[in-house]
XYZ file of C-alpha atoms in Angstrom:
639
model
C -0.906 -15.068 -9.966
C 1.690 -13.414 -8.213
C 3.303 -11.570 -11.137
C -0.250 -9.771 -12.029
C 1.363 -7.354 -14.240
C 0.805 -8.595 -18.055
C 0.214 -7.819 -21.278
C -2.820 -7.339 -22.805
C -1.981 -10.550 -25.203
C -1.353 -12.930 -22.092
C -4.358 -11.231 -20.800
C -6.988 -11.952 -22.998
C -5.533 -15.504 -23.516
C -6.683 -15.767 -20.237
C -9.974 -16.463 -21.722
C -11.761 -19.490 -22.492
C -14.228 -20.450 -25.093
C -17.677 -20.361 -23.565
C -16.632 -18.165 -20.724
C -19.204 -15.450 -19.365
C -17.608 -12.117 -19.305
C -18.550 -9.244 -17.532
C -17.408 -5.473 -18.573
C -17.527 -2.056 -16.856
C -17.968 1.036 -18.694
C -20.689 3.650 -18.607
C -20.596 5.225 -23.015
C -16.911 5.618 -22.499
C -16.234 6.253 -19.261
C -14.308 3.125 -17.310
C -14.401 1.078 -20.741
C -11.458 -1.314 -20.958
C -10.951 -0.703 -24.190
C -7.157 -2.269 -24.023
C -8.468 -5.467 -22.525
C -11.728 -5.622 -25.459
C -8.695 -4.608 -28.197
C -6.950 -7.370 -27.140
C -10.051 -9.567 -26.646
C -10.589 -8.718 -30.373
C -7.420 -8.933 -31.860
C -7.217 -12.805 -30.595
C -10.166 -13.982 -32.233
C -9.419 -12.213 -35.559
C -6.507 -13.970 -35.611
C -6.914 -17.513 -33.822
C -10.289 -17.794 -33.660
C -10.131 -17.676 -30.445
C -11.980 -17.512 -27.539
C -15.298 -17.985 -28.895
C -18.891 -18.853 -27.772
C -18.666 -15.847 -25.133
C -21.501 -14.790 -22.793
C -21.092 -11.522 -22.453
C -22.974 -9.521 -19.272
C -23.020 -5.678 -19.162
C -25.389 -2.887 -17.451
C -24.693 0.595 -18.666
C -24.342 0.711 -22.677
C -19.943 0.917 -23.552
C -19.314 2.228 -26.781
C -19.080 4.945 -29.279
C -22.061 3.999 -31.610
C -19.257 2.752 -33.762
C -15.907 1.120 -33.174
C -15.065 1.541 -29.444
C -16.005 -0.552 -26.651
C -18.025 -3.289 -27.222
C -18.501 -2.699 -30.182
C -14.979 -4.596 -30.671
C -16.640 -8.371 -29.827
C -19.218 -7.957 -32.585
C -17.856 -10.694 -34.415
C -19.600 -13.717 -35.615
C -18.926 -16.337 -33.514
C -16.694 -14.794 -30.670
C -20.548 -14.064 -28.907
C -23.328 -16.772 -28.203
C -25.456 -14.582 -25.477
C -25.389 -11.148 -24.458
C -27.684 -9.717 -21.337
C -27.210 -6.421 -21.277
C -29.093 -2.909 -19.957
C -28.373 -0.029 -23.429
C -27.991 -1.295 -26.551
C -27.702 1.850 -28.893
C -24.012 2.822 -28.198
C -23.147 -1.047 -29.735
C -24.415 -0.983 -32.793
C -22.442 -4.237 -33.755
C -23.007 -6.151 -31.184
C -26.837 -5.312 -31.200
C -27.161 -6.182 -34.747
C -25.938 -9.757 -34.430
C -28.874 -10.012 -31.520
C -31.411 -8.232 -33.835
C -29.841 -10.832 -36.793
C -31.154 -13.786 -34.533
C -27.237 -14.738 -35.005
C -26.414 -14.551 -30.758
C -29.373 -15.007 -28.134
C -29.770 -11.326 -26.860
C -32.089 -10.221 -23.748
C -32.457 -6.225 -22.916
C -32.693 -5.545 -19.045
C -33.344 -2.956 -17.029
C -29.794 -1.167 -16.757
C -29.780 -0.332 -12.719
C -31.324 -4.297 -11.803
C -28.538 -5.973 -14.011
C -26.094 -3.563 -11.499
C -27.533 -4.175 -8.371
C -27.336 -7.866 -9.642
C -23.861 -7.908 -9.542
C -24.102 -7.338 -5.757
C -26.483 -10.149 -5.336
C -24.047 -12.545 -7.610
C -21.304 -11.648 -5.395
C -23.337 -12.481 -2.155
C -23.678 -15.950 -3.482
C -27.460 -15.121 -3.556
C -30.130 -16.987 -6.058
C -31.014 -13.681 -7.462
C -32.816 -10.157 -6.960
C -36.236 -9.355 -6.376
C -37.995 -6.411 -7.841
C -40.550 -4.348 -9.153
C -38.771 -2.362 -12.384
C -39.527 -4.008 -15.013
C -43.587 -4.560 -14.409
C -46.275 -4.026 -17.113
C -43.355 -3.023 -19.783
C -41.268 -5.436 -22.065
C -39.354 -6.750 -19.317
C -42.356 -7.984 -17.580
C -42.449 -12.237 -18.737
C -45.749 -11.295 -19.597
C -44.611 -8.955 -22.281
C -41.316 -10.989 -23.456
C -39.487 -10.982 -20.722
C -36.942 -8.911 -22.334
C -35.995 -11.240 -25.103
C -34.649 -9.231 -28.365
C -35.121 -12.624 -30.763
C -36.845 -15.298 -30.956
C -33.726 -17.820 -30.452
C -33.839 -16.580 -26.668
C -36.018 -18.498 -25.154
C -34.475 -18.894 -21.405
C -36.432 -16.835 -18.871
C -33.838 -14.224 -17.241
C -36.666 -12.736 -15.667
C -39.831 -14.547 -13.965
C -42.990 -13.008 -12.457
C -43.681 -14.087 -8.728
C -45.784 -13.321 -6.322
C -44.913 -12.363 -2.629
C -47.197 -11.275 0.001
C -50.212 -10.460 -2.584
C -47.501 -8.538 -4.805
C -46.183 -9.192 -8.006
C -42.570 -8.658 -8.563
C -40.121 -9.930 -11.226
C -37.113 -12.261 -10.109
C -33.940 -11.581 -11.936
C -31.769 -14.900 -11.402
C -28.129 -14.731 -11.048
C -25.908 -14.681 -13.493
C -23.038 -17.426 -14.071
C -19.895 -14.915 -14.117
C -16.428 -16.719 -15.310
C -14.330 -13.048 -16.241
C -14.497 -9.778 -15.212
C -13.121 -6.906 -17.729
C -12.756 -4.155 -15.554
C -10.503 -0.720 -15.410
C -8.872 2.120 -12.602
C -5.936 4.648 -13.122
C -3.344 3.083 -10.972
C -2.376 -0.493 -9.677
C 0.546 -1.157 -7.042
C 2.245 -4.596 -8.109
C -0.068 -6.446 -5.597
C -3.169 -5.869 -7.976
C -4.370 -3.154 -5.686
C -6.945 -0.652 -7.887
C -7.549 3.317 -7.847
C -9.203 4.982 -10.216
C -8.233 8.809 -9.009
C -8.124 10.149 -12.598
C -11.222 8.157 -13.368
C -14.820 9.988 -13.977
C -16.485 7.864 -11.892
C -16.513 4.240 -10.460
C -19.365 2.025 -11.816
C -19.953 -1.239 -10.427
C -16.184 -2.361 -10.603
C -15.897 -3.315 -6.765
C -19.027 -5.327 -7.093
C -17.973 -7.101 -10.625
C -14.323 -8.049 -8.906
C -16.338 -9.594 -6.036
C -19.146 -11.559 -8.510
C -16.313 -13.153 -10.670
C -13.755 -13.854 -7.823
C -16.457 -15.514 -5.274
C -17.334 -17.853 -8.693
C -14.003 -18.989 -8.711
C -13.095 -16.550 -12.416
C -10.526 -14.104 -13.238
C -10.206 -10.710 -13.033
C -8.784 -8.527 -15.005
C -7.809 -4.784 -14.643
C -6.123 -2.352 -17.256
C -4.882 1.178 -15.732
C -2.313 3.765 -16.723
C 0.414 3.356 -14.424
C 1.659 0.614 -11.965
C 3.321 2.149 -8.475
C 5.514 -0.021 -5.924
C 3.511 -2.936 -4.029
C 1.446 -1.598 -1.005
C 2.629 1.909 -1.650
C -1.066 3.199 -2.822
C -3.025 5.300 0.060
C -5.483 2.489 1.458
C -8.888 4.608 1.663
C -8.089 5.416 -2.097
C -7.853 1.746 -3.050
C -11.533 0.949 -5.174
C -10.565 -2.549 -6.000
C -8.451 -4.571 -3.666
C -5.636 -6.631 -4.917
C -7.252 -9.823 -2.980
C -9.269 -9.607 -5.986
C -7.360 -9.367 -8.966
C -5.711 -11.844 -10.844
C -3.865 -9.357 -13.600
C -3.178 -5.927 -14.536
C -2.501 -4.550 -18.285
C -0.983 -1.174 -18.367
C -2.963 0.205 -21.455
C -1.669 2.661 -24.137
C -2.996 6.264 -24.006
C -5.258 5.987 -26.875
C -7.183 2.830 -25.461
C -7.518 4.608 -22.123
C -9.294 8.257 -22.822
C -11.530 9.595 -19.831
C -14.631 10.201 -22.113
C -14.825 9.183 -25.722
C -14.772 13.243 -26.212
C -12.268 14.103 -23.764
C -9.287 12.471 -23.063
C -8.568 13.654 -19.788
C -10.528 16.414 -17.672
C -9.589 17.528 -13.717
C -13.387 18.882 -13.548
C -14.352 15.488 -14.400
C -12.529 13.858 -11.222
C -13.967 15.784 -8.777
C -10.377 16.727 -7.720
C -11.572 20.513 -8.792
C -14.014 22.515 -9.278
C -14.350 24.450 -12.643
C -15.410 28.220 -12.847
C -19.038 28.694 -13.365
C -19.423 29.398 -17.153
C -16.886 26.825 -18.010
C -20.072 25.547 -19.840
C -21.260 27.367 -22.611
C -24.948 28.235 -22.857
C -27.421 26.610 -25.772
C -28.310 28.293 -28.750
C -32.062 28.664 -28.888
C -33.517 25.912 -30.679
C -35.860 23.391 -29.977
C -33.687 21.437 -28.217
C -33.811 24.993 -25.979
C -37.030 25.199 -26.267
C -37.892 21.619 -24.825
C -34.728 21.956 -22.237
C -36.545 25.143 -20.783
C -39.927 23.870 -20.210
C -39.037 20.840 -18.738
C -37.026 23.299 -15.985
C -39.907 24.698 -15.080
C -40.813 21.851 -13.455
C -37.438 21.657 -11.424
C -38.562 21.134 -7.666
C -36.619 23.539 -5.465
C -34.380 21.459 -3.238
C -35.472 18.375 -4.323
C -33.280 15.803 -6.144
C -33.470 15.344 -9.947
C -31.977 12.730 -12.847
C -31.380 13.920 -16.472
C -31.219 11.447 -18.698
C -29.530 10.899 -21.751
C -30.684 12.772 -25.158
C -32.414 15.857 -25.424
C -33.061 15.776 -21.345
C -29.135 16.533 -20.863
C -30.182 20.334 -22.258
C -31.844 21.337 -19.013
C -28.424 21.038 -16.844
C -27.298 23.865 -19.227
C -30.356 25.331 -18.548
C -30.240 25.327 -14.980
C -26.723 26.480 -15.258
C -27.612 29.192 -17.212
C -30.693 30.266 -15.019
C -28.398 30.260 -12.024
C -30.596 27.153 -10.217
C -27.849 24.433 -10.010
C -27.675 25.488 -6.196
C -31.012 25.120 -5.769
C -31.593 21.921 -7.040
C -29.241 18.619 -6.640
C -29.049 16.710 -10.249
C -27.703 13.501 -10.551
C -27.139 10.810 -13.528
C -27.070 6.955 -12.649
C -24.104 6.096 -12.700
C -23.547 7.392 -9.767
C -23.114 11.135 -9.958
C -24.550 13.296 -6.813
C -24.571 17.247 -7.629
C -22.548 19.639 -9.878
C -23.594 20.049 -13.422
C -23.671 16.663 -15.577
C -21.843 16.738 -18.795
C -23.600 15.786 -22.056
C -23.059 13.796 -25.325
C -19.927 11.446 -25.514
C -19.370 12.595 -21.802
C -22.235 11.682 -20.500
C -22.178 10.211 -17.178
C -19.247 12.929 -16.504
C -19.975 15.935 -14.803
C -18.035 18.579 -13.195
C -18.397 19.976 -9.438
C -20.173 16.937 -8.172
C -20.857 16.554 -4.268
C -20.453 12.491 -4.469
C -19.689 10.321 -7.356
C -20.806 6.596 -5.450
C -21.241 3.102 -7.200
C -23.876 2.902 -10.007
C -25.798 0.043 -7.667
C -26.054 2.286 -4.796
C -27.347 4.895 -7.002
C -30.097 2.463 -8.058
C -30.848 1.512 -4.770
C -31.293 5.051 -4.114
C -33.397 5.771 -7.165
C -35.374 2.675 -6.644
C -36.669 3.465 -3.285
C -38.228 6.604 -4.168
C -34.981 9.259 -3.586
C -35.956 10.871 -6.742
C -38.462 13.979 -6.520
C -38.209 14.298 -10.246
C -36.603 12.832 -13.657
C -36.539 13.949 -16.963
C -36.385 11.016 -19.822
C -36.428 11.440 -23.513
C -39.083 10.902 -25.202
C -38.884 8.682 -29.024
C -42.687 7.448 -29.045
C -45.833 7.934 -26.905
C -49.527 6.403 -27.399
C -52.972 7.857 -26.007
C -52.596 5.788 -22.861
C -49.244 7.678 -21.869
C -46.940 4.852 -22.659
C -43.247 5.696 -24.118
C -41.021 4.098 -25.727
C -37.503 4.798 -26.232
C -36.003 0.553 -26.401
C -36.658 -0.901 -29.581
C -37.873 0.735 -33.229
C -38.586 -2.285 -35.395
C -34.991 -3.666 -36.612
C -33.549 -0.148 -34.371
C -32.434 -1.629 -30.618
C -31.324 1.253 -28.273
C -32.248 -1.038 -25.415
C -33.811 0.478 -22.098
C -30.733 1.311 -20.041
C -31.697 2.984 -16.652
C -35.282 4.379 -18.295
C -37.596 1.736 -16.495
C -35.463 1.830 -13.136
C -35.620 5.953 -13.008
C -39.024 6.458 -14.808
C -41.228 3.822 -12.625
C -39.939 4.890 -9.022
C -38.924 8.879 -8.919
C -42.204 10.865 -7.580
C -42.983 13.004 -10.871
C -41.448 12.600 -14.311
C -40.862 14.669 -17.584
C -40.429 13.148 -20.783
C -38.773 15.466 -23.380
C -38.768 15.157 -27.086
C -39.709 17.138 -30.341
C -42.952 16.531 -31.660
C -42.032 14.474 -34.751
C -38.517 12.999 -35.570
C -36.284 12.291 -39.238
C -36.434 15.758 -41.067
C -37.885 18.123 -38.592
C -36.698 21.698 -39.290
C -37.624 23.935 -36.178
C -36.837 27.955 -36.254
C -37.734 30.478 -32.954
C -38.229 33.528 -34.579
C -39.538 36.430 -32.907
C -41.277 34.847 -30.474
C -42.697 31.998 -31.753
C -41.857 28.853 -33.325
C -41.647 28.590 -37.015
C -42.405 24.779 -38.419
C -40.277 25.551 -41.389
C -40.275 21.462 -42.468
C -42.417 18.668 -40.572
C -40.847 15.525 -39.548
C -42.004 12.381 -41.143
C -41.784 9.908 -38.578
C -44.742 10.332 -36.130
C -43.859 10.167 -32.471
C -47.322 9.894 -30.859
C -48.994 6.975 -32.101
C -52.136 4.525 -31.693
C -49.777 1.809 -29.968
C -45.850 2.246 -29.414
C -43.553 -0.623 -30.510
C -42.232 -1.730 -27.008
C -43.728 -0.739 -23.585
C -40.288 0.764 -21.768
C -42.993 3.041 -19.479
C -46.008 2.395 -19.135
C -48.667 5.105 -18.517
C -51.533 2.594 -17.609
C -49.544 1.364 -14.441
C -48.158 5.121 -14.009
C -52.070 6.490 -14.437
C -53.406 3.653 -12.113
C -50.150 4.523 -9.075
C -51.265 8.696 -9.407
C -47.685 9.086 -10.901
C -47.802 12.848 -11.865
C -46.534 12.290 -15.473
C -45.704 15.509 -18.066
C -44.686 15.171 -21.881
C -43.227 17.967 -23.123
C -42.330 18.847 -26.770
C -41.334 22.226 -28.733
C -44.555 23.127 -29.749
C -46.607 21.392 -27.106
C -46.965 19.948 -23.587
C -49.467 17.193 -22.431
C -50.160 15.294 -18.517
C -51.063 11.882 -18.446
C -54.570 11.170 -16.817
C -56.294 8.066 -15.813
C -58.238 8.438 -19.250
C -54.852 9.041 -21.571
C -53.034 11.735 -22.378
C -54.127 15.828 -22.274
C -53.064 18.369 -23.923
C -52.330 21.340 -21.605
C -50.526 24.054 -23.769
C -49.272 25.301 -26.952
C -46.261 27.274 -28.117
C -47.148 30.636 -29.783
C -46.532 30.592 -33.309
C -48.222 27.065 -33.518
C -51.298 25.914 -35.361
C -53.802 22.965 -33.062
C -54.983 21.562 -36.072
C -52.010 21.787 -38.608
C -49.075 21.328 -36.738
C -50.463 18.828 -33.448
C -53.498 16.706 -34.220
C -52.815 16.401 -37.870
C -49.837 14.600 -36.482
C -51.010 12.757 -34.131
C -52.846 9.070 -34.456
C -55.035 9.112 -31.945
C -56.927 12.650 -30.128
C -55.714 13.955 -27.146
C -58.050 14.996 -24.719
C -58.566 18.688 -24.845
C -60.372 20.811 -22.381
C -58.863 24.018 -21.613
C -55.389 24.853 -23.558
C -52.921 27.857 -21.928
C -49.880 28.739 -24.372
C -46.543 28.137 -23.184
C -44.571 30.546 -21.164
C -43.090 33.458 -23.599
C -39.945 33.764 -21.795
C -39.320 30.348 -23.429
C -39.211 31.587 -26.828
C -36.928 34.729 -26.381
C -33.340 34.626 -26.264
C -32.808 36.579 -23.031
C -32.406 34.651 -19.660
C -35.539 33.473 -18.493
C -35.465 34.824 -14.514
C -36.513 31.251 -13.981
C -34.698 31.783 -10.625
C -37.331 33.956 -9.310
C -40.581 31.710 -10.217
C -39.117 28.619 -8.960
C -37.698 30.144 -5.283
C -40.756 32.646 -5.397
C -38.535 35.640 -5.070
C -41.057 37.713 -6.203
C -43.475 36.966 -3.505
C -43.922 40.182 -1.688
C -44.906 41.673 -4.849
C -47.951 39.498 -5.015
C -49.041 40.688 -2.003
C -50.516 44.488 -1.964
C -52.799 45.773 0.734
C -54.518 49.145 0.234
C -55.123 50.689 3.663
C -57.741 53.444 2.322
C -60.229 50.508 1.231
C -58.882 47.871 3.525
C -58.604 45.294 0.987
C -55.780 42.854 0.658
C -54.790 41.998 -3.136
C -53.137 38.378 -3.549
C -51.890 37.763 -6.885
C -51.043 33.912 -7.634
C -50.981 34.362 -11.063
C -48.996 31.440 -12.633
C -47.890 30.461 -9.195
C -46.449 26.896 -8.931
C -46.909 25.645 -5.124
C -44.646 22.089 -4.863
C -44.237 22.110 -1.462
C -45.281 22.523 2.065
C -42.656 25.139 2.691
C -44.093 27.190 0.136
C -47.442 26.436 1.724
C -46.725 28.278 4.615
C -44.214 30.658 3.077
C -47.176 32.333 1.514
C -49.342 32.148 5.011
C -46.547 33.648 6.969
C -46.069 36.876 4.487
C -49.974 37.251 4.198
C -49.932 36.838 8.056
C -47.291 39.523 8.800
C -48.960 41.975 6.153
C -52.591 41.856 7.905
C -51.204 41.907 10.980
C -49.490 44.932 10.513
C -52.416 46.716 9.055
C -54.572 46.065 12.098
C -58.202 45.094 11.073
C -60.004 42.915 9.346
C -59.685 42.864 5.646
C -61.476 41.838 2.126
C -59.417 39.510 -0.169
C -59.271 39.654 -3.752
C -57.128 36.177 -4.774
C -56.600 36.154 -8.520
C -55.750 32.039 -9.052
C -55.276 32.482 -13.194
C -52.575 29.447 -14.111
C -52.052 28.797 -10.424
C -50.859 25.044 -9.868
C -50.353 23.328 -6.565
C -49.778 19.481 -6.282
C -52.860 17.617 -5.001
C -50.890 16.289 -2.343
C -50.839 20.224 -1.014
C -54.439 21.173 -1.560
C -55.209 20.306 2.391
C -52.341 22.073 3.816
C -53.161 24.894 1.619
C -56.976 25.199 2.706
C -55.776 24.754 5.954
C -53.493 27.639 5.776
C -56.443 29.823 4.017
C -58.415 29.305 6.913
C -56.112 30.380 9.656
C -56.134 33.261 8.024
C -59.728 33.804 7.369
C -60.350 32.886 11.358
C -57.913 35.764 11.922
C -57.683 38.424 9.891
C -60.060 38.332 6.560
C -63.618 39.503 6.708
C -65.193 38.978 3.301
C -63.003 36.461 0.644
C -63.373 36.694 -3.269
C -61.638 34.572 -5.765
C -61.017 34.231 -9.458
C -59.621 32.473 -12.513
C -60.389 32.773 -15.912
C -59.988 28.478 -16.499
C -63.653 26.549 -15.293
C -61.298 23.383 -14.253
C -59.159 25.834 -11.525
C -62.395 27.408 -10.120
C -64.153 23.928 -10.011
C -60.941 22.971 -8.149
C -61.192 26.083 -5.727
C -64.562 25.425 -5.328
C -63.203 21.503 -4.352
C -60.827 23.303 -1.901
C -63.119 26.082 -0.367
C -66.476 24.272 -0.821
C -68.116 26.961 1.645
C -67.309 29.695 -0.833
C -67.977 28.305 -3.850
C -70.200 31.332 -5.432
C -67.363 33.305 -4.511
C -65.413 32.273 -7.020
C -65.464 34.067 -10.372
C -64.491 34.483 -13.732
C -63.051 37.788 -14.275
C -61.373 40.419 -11.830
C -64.224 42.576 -12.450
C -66.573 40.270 -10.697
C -64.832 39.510 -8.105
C -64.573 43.442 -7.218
C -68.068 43.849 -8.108
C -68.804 40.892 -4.969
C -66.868 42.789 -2.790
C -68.570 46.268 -3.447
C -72.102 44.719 -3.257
């Protein structure tokens, strides 16, 4: 075309019945919502086009009106493949209806897919997607039972099983930027980030379809700065200049500078929560925040613990990121989500997923809608309900430790943190840990099997995942075992030995979550009394996640002894001390460096039987060293 600039009439008449579109969008961010209107406003009135495939990763819509929500039609759909269902409620109940043939894949392999469909390739080859719905084995995604072609098959290569996702056939790409120059050339400077728009242009153009682009503004032909240029002109075939209203940043703000990394906002720009038990869970999951390591929040009740981090002053400490391509800052929440203000990188949702696919994650946190004994989740599908998996099975099966956050039971739940404590003032009725969940979107079998370190953390309780199901590991004060977790629970947890939940939680002061995480307080652990020559090491609910910790801690005990001059006895106190098992060598090994050079006699103690069977693992030469109570361990020492 060489006049690409159009309406959005002569646009979507552009479209043929039985054409496949493709859409970009991420909730509303990047949603052509002038191009959809238009899409929309055709068919109500012609009839026309009809019989659409429609292909889409991230979920684009409002939960009501917006997005895609404007082709759920009868009749202008025939087949939908799509990653998050829940922010389209039309369009998902036409699927659920049997009316269109509807398939729910995993979010981040239907982006990288893209890629592949634009490289002329057969398809993509991966893991995501094993031993949950996805798997063939399981449904192979299928929402109906009118969809009966396989859009994902199980091979095997090498010995391995992995799912093949086959291309898709791509006729129309719906896509959006900020500016075009009259040549079709794309920016998207005041967008909040960039999706998978490059890769979609590419798909549809190498297939010999049309693409289609609506921005703000149009500027002079080959006028537009050529490293700012997202979507080249080579493959567009028109531009619609959409109206304010159909063109919003977010579906809750319609236009932010924070949110296009073009500035960075003051710290406090984001208010702090209120405590509740959205708090509650927000703050327990950040306890497990590694220090320097790389986290995704996802969507829900996990979005809290940005705030929290915020508020806890950790956000330079850690580097959070969201799928769709955000690197850094502080991610936004609710209709922004996806947003997020002071970002180091905002990069293309399918090089995000490469990245989160090949391990770059040290830890997510997922919300959490149903769990069964065996540790599997499910957060896809509730009977006639479909939220659909979006990234969840990418970012849950591949980062190195998750966190699943959710309250205990859903529909009713009225939760009060009073004094201290939390205060069950009405019980949910819908049960959230169950004999079997409804869909498999992680499984906790294959998680269990891989040693996935796996946590599940709710407002009055917390539980791991073991190879023999799930554990309950502590309780919120205020909280009855009986009355207020098993009674509501289908199956028993396992239950050996039960700590309560950190206190700071519960109160409304600032946690000084800073200082456990970095270990600021580490000197203060560390007390040597010169008149009796013995060294004091306090490890008291000490979290040890790395191997710079590991020899943080052997470096301050070093220069201490060595300053004293002699040979010292050790008193270790190990009550709630945690250390990943990947550690416990490096840490034994650091121990005994010491011991060879500066400890004479060693005692050790812990009030839990599992942590001084797991010392006694660690230092199996001193194992009736290790103790009970301080008292003991003194009285070992004396004797």
């Amino acid at each position: 075309m060489l006049h690409k600039v159009v309406s959005a009439a002569d646009a979507a008449a552009l479209i043929k019945d039985g054409d496949t579109l493709t859409t970009s969008g991420f909730v509303g961010i990047g949603v052509p919502d002038e191009l959809l209107a238009a899409v929309e406003a055709r068919f109500l009135e012609t009839g026309h086009p009809r019989d659409l495939s429609l292909v889409f990763a991230a979920g684009q819509g409002d939960g009501k009106t917006r997005g895609l929500n404007r082709l759920g039609h009868d009749g202008l759909l025939s087949k939908v493949v799509g990653g998050h269902w829940g922010l389209i409620p039309k369009v998902a109940a036409l699927a659920v209806a049997g009316k269109i043939k509807g398939w729910n894949l995993p979010q981040g392999c239907i982006s990288q897919l893209y890629r592949d469909i634009a490289a002329g390739k057969p398809g993509m080859l991966s893991r995501v997607g094993l031993e949950t719905f996805v798997d063939p084995r399981n449904g192979g995604g299928a929402i109906n039972d009118i969809s009966t072609e396989a859009q994902v098959e199980l091979i095997e290569i090498g010995g391995e099983e992995m799912l093949y996702y086959p291309a898709q056939r791509l006729s129309v790409a719906l896509l959006r930027g900020t500016t075009a120059d009259e040549a079709g050339n794309i920016t998207l400077e005041r967008e909040a980030l960039t999706i998978d728009n490059l890769a979609q242009a590419m798909a549809v153009k190498n297939a010999g379809g049309v693409v289609i682009v609506q921005v703000e503004r149009i500027a002079k032909a080959h006028t537009l700065p050529a490293r700012d240029v997202q979507i080249p002109g080579i493959l567009v075939d028109a531009v619609v200049v959409a109206k304010p209203e159909n063109h919003v940043q977010t579906y809750a703000t319609a236009f932010s500078q924070g949110f296009t990394g073009r500035m960075r906002t003051p710290e406090g720009a984001i208010p702090p929560m209120a405590l509740d038990a959205r708090k509650v869970i927000a703050r327990r999951c950040a306890f497990e925040l590694p220090v320097n390591g790389v986290v995704n929040l996802g969507i829900g009740m996990p979005e809290g613990v940005a705030a929290v981090a915020a508020e806890e002053g950790l956000l330079d400490h850690v580097t959070l990121t969201a799928e769709p391509g955000v690197i850094g800052g502080q991610p936004a929440s609710g209709l922004d989500f996806g947003a997020a203000v002071n970002t180091d990188a905002v990069i293309p949702q399918n090089n995000q997923f490469d990245f989160y696919d090949g391990g770059g994650l040290d830890m997510t946190c997922l919300g959490l809608a149903q769990a069964d004994a065996t540790g599997n989740v499910n957060v896809s599908r509730f009977g006639p309900r479909l939220a659909g998996a979006g990234g969840f099975i990418n970012i849950s099966q591949n980062a190195r430790a998750v966190v699943f956050a959710g309250t205990f039971t859903a529909k009713g739940l009225d939760i009060a943190i009073d004094g201290g404590a939390v205060e069950i003032r009405q019980e949910g009725s819908q049960r959230k840990f169950l004999d079997h969940v409804e869909q498999i979107t992680f499984s906790g079998v294959r998680a269990a099997r891989l040693g996935q370190p796996v946590t599940y953390v709710t407002e009055r309780c917390v539980f791991e995942l073991t190879p023999e199901g799930l554990k309950l590991i502590e309780i919120a004060p205020g909280v009855d075992l009986d009355r207020d977790i098993l009674s509501q629970m289908a199956v028993r947890p396992i239950i050996d030995e039960v700590t309560q939940m950190d206190a700071r939680i519960f109160q409304p002061r600032e946690m000084d979550l800073r200082t456990d995480l970095l270990h600021l307080d580490l000197p203060d652990r560390i007390a040597l009394d010169g008149a009796s020559n013995q060294l004091f090491l306090n490890f008291e609910k000490m979290r040890v996640r790395s191997s710079v910790e590991v020899e943080r801690v052997g470096h301050l005990v070093a220069e201490t002894c060595a300053a004293h001059g002699q040979r010292v006895d050790v008193i270790a106190n190990y009550d709630g001390f945690r250390i990943d098992e990947t550690l416990e060598l490096d840490w034994a090994r650091m121990v005994a460096r010491l011991t060879e050079r500066y400890y004479r006699h060693i005692s050790r103690y812990s009030g839990s039987a599992f942590m001084r069977m797991k010392l006694g693992k660690v230092f199996p030469e001193a194992r009736t060293h290790i103790f009970e109570t301080s008292v003991q361990a003194r009285r070992f020492l004396e004797q």
